[in-house]
PDB file of C-alpha atoms in Angstrom:
ATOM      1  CA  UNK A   1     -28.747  17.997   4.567  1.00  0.00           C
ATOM      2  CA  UNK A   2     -29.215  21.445   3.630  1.00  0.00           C
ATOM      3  CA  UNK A   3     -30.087  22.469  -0.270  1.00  0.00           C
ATOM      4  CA  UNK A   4     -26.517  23.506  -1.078  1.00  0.00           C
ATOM      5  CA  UNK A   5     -25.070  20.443  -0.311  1.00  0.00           C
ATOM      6  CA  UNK A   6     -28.085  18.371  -2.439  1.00  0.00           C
ATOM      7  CA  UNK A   7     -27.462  20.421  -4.964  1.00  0.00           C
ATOM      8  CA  UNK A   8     -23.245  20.165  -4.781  1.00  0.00           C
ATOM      9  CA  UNK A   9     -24.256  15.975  -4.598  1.00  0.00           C
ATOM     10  CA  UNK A  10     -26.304  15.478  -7.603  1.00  0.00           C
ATOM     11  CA  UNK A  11     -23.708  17.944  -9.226  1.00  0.00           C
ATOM     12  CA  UNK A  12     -21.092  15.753  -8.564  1.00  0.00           C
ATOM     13  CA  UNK A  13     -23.282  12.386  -9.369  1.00  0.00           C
ATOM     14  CA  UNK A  14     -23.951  14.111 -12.907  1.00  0.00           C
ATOM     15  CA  UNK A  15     -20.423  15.059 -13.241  1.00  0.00           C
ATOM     16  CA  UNK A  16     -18.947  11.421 -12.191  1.00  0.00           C
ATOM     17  CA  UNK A  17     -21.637   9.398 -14.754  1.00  0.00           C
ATOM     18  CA  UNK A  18     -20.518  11.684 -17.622  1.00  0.00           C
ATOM     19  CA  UNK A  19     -16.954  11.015 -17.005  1.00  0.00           C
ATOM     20  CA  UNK A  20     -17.919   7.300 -16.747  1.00  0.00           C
ATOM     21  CA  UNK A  21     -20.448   7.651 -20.087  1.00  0.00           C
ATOM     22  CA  UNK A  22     -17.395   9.219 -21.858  1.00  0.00           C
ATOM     23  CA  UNK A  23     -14.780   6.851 -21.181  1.00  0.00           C
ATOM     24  CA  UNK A  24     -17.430   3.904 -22.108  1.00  0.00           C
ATOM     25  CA  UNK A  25     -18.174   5.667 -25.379  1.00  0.00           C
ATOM     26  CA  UNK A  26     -14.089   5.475 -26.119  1.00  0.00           C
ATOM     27  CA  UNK A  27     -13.743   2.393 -25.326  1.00  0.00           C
ATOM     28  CA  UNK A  28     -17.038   0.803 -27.206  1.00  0.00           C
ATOM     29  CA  UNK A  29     -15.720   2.877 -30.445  1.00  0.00           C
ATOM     30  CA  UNK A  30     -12.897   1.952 -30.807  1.00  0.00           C
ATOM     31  CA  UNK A  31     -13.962  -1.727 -30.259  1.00  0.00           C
ATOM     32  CA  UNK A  32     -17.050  -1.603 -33.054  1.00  0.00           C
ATOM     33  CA  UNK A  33     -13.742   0.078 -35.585  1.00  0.00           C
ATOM     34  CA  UNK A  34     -12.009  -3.280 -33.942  1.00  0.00           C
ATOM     35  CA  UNK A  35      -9.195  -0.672 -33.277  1.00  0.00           C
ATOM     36  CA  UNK A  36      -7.200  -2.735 -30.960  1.00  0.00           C
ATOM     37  CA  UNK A  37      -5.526  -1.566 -27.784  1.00  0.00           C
ATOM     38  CA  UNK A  38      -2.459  -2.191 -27.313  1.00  0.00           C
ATOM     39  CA  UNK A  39      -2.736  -2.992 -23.718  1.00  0.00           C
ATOM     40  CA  UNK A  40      -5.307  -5.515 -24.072  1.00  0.00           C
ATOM     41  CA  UNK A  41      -3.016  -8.143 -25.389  1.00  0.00           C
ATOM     42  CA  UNK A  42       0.357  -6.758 -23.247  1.00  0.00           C
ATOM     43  CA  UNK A  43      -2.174  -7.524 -20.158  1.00  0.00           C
ATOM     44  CA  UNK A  44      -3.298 -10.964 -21.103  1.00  0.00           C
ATOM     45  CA  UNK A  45       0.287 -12.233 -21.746  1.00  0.00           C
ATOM     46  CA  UNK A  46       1.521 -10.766 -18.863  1.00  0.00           C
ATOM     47  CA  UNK A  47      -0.525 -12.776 -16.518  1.00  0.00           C
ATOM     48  CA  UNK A  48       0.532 -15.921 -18.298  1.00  0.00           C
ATOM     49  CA  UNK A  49       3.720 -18.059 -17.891  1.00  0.00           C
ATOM     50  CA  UNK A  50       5.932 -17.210 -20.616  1.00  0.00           C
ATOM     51  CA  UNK A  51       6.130 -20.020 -23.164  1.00  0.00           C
ATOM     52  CA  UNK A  52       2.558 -21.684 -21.860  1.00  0.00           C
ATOM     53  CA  UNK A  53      -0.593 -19.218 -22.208  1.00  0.00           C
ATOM     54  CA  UNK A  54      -2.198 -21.826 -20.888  1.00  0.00           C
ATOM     55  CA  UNK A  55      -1.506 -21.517 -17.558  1.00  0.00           C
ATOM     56  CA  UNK A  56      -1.524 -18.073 -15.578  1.00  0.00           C
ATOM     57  CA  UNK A  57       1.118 -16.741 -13.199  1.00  0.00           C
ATOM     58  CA  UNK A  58       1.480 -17.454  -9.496  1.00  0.00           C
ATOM     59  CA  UNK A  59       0.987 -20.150  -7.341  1.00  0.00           C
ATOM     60  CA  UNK A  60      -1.474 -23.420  -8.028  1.00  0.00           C
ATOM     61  CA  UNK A  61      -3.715 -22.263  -5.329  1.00  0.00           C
ATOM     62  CA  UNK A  62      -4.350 -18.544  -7.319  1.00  0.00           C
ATOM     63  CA  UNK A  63      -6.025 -19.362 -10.319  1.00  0.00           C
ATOM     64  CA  UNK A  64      -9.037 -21.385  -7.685  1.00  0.00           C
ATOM     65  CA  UNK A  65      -8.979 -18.293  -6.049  1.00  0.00           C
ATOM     66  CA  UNK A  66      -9.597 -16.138  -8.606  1.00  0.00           C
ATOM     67  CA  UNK A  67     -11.991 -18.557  -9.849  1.00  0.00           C
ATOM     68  CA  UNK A  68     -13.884 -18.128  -6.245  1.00  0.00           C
ATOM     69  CA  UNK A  69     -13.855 -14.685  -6.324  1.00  0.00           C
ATOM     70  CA  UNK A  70     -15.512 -14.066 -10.154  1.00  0.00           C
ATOM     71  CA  UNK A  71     -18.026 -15.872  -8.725  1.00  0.00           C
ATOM     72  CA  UNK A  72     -19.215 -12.881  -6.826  1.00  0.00           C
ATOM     73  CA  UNK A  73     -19.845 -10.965  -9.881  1.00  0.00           C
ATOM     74  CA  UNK A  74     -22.062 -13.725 -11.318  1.00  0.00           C
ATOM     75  CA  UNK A  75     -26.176 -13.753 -12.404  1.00  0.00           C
ATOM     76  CA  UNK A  76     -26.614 -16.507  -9.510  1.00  0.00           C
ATOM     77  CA  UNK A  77     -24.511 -15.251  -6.879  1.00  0.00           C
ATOM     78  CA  UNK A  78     -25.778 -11.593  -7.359  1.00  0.00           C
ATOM     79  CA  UNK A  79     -29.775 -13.075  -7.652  1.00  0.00           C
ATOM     80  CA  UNK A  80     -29.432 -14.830  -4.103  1.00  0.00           C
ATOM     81  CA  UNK A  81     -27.529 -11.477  -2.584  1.00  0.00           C
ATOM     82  CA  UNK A  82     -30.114  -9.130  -4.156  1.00  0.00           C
ATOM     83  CA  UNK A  83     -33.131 -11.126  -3.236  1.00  0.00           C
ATOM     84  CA  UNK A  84     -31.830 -11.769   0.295  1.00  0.00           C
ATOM     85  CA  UNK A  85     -31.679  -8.174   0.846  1.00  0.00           C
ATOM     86  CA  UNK A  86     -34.736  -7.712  -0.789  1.00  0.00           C
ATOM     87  CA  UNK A  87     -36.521  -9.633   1.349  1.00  0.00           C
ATOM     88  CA  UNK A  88     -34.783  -7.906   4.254  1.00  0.00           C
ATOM     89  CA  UNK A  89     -35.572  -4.791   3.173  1.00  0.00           C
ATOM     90  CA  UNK A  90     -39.613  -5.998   2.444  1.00  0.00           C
ATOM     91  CA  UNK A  91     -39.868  -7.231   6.192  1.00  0.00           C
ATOM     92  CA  UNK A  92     -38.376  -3.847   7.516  1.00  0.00           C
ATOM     93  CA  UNK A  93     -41.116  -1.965   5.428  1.00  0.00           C
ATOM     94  CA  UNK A  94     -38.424  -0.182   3.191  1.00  0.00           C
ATOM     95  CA  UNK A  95     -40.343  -0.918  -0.171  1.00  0.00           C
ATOM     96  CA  UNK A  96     -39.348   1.740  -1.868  1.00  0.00           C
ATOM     97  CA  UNK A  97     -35.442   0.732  -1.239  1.00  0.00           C
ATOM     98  CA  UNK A  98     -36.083  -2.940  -2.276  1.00  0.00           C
ATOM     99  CA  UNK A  99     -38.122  -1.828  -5.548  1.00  0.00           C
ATOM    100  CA  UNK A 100     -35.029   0.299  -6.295  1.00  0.00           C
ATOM    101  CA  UNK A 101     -32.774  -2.088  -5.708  1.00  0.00           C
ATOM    102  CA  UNK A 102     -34.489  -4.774  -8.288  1.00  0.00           C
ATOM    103  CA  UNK A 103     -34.830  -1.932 -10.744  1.00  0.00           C
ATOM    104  CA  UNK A 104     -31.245  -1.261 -10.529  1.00  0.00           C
ATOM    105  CA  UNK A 105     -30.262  -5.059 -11.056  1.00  0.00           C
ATOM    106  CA  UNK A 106     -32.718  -6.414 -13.864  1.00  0.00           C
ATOM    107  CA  UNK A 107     -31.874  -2.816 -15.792  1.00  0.00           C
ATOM    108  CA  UNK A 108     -28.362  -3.260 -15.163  1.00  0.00           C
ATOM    109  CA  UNK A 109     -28.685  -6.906 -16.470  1.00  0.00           C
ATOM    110  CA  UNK A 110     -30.826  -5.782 -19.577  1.00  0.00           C
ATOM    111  CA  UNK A 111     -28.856  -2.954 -20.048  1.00  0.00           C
ATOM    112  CA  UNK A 112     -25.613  -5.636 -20.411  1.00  0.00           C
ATOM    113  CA  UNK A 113     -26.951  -8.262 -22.662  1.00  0.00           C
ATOM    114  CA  UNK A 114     -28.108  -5.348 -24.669  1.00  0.00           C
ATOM    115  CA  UNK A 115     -24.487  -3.862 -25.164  1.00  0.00           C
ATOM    116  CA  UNK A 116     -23.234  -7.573 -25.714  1.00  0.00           C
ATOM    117  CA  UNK A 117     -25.455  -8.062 -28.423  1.00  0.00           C
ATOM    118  CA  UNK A 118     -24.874  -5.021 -30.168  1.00  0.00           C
ATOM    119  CA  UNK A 119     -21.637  -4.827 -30.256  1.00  0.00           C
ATOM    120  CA  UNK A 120     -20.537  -8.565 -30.125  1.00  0.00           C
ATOM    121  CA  UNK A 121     -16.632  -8.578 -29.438  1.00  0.00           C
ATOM    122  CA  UNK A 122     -15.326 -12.311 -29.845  1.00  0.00           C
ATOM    123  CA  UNK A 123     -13.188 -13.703 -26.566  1.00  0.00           C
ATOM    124  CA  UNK A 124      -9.899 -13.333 -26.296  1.00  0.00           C
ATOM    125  CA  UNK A 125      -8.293 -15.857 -28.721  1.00  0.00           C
ATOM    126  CA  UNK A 126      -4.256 -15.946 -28.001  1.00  0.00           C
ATOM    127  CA  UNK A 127      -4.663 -17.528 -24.528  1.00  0.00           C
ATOM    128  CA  UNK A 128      -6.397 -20.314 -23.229  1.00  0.00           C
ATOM    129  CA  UNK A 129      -9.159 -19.122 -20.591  1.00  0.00           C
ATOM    130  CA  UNK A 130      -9.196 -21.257 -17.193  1.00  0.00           C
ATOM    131  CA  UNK A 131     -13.150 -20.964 -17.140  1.00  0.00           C
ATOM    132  CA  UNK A 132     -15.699 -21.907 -19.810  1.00  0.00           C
ATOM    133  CA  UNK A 133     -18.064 -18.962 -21.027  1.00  0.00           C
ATOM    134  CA  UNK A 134     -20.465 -18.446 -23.197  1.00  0.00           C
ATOM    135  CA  UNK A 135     -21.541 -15.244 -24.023  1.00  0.00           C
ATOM    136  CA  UNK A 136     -19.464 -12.453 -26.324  1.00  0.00           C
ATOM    137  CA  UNK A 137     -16.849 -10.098 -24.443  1.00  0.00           C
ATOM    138  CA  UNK A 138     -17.480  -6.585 -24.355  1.00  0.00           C
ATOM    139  CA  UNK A 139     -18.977  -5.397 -21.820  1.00  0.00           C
ATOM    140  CA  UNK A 140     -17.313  -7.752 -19.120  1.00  0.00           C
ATOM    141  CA  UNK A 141     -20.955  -8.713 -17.729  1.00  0.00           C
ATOM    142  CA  UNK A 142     -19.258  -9.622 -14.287  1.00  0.00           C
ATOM    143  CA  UNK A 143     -17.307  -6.064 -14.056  1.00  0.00           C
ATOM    144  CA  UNK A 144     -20.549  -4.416 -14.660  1.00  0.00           C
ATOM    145  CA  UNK A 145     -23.279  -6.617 -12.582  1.00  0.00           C
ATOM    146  CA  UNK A 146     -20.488  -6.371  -9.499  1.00  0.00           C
ATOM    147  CA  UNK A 147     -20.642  -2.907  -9.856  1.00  0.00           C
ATOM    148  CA  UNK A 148     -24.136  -2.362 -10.107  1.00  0.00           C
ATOM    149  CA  UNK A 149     -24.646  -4.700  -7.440  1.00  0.00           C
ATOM    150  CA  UNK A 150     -22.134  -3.934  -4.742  1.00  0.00           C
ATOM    151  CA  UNK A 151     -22.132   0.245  -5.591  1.00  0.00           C
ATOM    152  CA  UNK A 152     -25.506   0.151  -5.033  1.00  0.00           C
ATOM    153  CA  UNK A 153     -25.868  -2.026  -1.700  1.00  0.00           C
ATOM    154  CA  UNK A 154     -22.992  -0.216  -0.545  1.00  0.00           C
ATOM    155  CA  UNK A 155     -24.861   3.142  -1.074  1.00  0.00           C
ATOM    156  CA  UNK A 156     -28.003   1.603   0.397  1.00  0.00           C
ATOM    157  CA  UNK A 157     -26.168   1.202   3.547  1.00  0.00           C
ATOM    158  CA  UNK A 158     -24.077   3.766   3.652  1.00  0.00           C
ATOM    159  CA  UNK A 159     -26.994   6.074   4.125  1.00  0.00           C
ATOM    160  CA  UNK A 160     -27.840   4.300   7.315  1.00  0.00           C
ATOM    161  CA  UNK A 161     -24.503   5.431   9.294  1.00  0.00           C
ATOM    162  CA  UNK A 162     -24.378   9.492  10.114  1.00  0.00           C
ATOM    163  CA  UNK A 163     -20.410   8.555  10.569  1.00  0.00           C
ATOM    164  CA  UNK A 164     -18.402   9.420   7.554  1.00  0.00           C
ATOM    165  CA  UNK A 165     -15.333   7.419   8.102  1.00  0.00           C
ATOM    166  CA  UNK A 166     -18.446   4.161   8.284  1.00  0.00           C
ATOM    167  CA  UNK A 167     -19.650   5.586   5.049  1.00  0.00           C
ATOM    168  CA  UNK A 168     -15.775   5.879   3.401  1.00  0.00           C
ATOM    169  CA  UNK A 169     -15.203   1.900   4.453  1.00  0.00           C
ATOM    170  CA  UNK A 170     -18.811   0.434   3.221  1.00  0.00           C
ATOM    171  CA  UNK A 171     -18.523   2.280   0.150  1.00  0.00           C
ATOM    172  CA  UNK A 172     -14.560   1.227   0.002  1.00  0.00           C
ATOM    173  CA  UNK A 173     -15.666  -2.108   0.817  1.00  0.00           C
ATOM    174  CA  UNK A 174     -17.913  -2.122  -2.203  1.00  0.00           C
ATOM    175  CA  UNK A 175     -15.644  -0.882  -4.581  1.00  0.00           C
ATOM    176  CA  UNK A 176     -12.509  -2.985  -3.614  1.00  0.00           C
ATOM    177  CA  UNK A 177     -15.018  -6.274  -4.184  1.00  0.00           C
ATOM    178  CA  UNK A 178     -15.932  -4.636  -7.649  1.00  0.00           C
ATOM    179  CA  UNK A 179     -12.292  -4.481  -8.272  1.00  0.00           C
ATOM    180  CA  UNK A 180     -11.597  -7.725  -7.577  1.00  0.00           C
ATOM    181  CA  UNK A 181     -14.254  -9.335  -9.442  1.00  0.00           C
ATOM    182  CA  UNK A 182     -12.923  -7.317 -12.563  1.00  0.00           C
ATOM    183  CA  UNK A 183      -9.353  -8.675 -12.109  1.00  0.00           C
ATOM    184  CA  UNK A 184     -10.192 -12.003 -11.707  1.00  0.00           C
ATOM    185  CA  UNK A 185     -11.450 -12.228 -14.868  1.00  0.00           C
ATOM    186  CA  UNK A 186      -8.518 -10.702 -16.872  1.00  0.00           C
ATOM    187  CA  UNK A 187      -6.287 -13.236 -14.330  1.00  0.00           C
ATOM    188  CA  UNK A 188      -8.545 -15.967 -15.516  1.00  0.00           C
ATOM    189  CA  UNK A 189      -8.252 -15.268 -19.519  1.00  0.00           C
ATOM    190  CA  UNK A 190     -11.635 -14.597 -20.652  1.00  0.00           C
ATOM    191  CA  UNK A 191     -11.741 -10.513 -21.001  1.00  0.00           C
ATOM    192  CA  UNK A 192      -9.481  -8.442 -22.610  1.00  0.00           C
ATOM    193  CA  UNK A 193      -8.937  -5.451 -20.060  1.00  0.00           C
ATOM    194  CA  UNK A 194     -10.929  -2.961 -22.088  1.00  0.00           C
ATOM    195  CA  UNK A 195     -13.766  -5.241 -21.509  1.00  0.00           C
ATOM    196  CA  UNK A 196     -13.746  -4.958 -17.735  1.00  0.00           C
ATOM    197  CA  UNK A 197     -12.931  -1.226 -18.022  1.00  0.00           C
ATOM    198  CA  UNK A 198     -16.132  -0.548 -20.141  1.00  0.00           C
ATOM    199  CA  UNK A 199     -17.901  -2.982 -17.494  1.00  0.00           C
ATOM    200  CA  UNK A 200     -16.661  -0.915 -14.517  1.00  0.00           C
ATOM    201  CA  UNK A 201     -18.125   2.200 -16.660  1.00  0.00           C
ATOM    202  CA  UNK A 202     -21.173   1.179 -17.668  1.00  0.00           C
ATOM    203  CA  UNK A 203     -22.013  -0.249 -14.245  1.00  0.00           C
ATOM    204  CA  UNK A 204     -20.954   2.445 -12.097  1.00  0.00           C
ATOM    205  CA  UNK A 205     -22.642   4.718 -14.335  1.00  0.00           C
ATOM    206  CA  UNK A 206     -26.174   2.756 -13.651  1.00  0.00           C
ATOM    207  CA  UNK A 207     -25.666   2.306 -10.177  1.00  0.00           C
ATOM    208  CA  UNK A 208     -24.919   6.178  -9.517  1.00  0.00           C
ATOM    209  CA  UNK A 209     -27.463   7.238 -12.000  1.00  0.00           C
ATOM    210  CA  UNK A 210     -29.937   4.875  -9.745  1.00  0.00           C
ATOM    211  CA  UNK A 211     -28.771   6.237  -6.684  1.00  0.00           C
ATOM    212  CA  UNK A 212     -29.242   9.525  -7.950  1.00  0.00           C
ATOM    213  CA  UNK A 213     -32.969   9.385  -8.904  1.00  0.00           C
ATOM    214  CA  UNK A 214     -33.436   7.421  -5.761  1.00  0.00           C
ATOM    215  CA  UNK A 215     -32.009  10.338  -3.900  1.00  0.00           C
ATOM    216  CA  UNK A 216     -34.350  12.714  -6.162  1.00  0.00           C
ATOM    217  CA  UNK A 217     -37.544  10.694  -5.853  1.00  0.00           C
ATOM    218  CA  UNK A 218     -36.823  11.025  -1.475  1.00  0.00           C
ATOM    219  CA  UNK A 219     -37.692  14.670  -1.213  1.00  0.00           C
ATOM    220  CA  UNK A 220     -40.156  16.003  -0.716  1.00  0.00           C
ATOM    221  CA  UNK A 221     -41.880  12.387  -0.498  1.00  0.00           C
ATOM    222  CA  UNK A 222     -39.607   9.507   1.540  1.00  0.00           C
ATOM    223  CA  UNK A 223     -39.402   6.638  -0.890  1.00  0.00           C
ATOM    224  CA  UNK A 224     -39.834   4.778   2.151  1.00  0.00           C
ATOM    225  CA  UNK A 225     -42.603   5.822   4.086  1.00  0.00           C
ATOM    226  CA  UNK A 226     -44.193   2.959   5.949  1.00  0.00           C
ATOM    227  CA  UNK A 227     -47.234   1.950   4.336  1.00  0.00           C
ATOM    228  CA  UNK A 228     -50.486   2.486   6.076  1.00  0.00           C
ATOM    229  CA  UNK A 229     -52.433  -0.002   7.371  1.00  0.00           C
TER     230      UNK A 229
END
């Protein structure tokens, strides 16, 4: 890659994270004012049968569904994925990629309970979620650890494949499951939408601003030269 392009990339990467920092900022200020948005609550009730917020729209077999796929943006799920690739990445020599990776996930992980605790929005209190939680609401911890997760995997391989439309689907890939983890929890009651937009934010903020010193840290010096003997 020659040194314009580098330079047009971490340009970009700078550009995106602000944008993402910004929109975060809005959204976590308005929430400490408890300023309301109006779209939080339109959201909610509009994924709930009209006349019982107890029970959300669409077929019996959805709301299982959607409780299968927030699973993919939990601590446990994301510890097995990360460690699994981990080791992977350990027995292929890549240590600089696996230390990377673990950075990214326990920082993202501090970095969440941190923002929960400081700003400590109650649930969502007009409907009746379809999971138990435990934990306050803003950032959506799932939105965020999906992102930071799956953005940075996704990144991680993508830099493995010279073919760019292989690089536009793993990276596509990744995105569309940090979608879908984000949704699932609005379908199943226990964010308010603002809370999974701040999560997408914050956590594709870390995961690009990872990628991005990852990316640094590889020239001149590979991160993951093979260790000598």
């Amino acid at each position: 890659m020659t040194p314009a392009r580098t330079r047009e990339l971490n340009f970009l990467a700078l550009a995106a994270i602000a944008a993402l920092l910004f929109v975060f900022g809005v959204l976590a200020e308005n929430v400490i004012q408890a300023q309301p948005f109006a779209f939080d609550n339109a959201i909610l009730l509009a994924l709930r049968v009209p006349g019982n917020r107890a029970i959300p729209i669409g077929p019996a077999w959805l709301p299982e569904t959607a409780r299968d796929i927030t699973s993919l943006g939990s601590i446990p799920v994301i510890g097995l994925l990360l460690l699994a690739v981990t080791g992977y990445l350990l027995l292929e020599r890549k240590r600089g990629s696996a230390r990377w990776i673990l950075a990214a996930a326990i920082g993202g992980v501090l970095l969440d309970d941190l923002l929960k605790f400081a700003i400590s929005r109650p649930r969502p209190d007009m409907i009746d979620a379809s999971v138990r939680v435990f934990s306050t609401s803003f950032p959506s911890g799932h939105a965020s650890l999906s992102a930071i997760a799956y953005l940075t995997l996704g990144a991680l391989l993508a830099q493995t494949h010279d073919s760019i439309p292989i690089r536009v689907y793993i990276l596509a890939l990744a995105a569309a499951l940090t979608i879908l983890v984000g949704l699932s929890r609005l379908y199943l009651g226990v964010h308010y939408p603002s809370d999974v937009l701040a999560g997408w934010c914050i956590g594709g903020a870390w995961a690009l601003a990872c990628w991005s010193a990852m990316r640094w840290l590889q020239h001149p010096s590979p991160v993951d030269s093979p260790a000598r003997p």
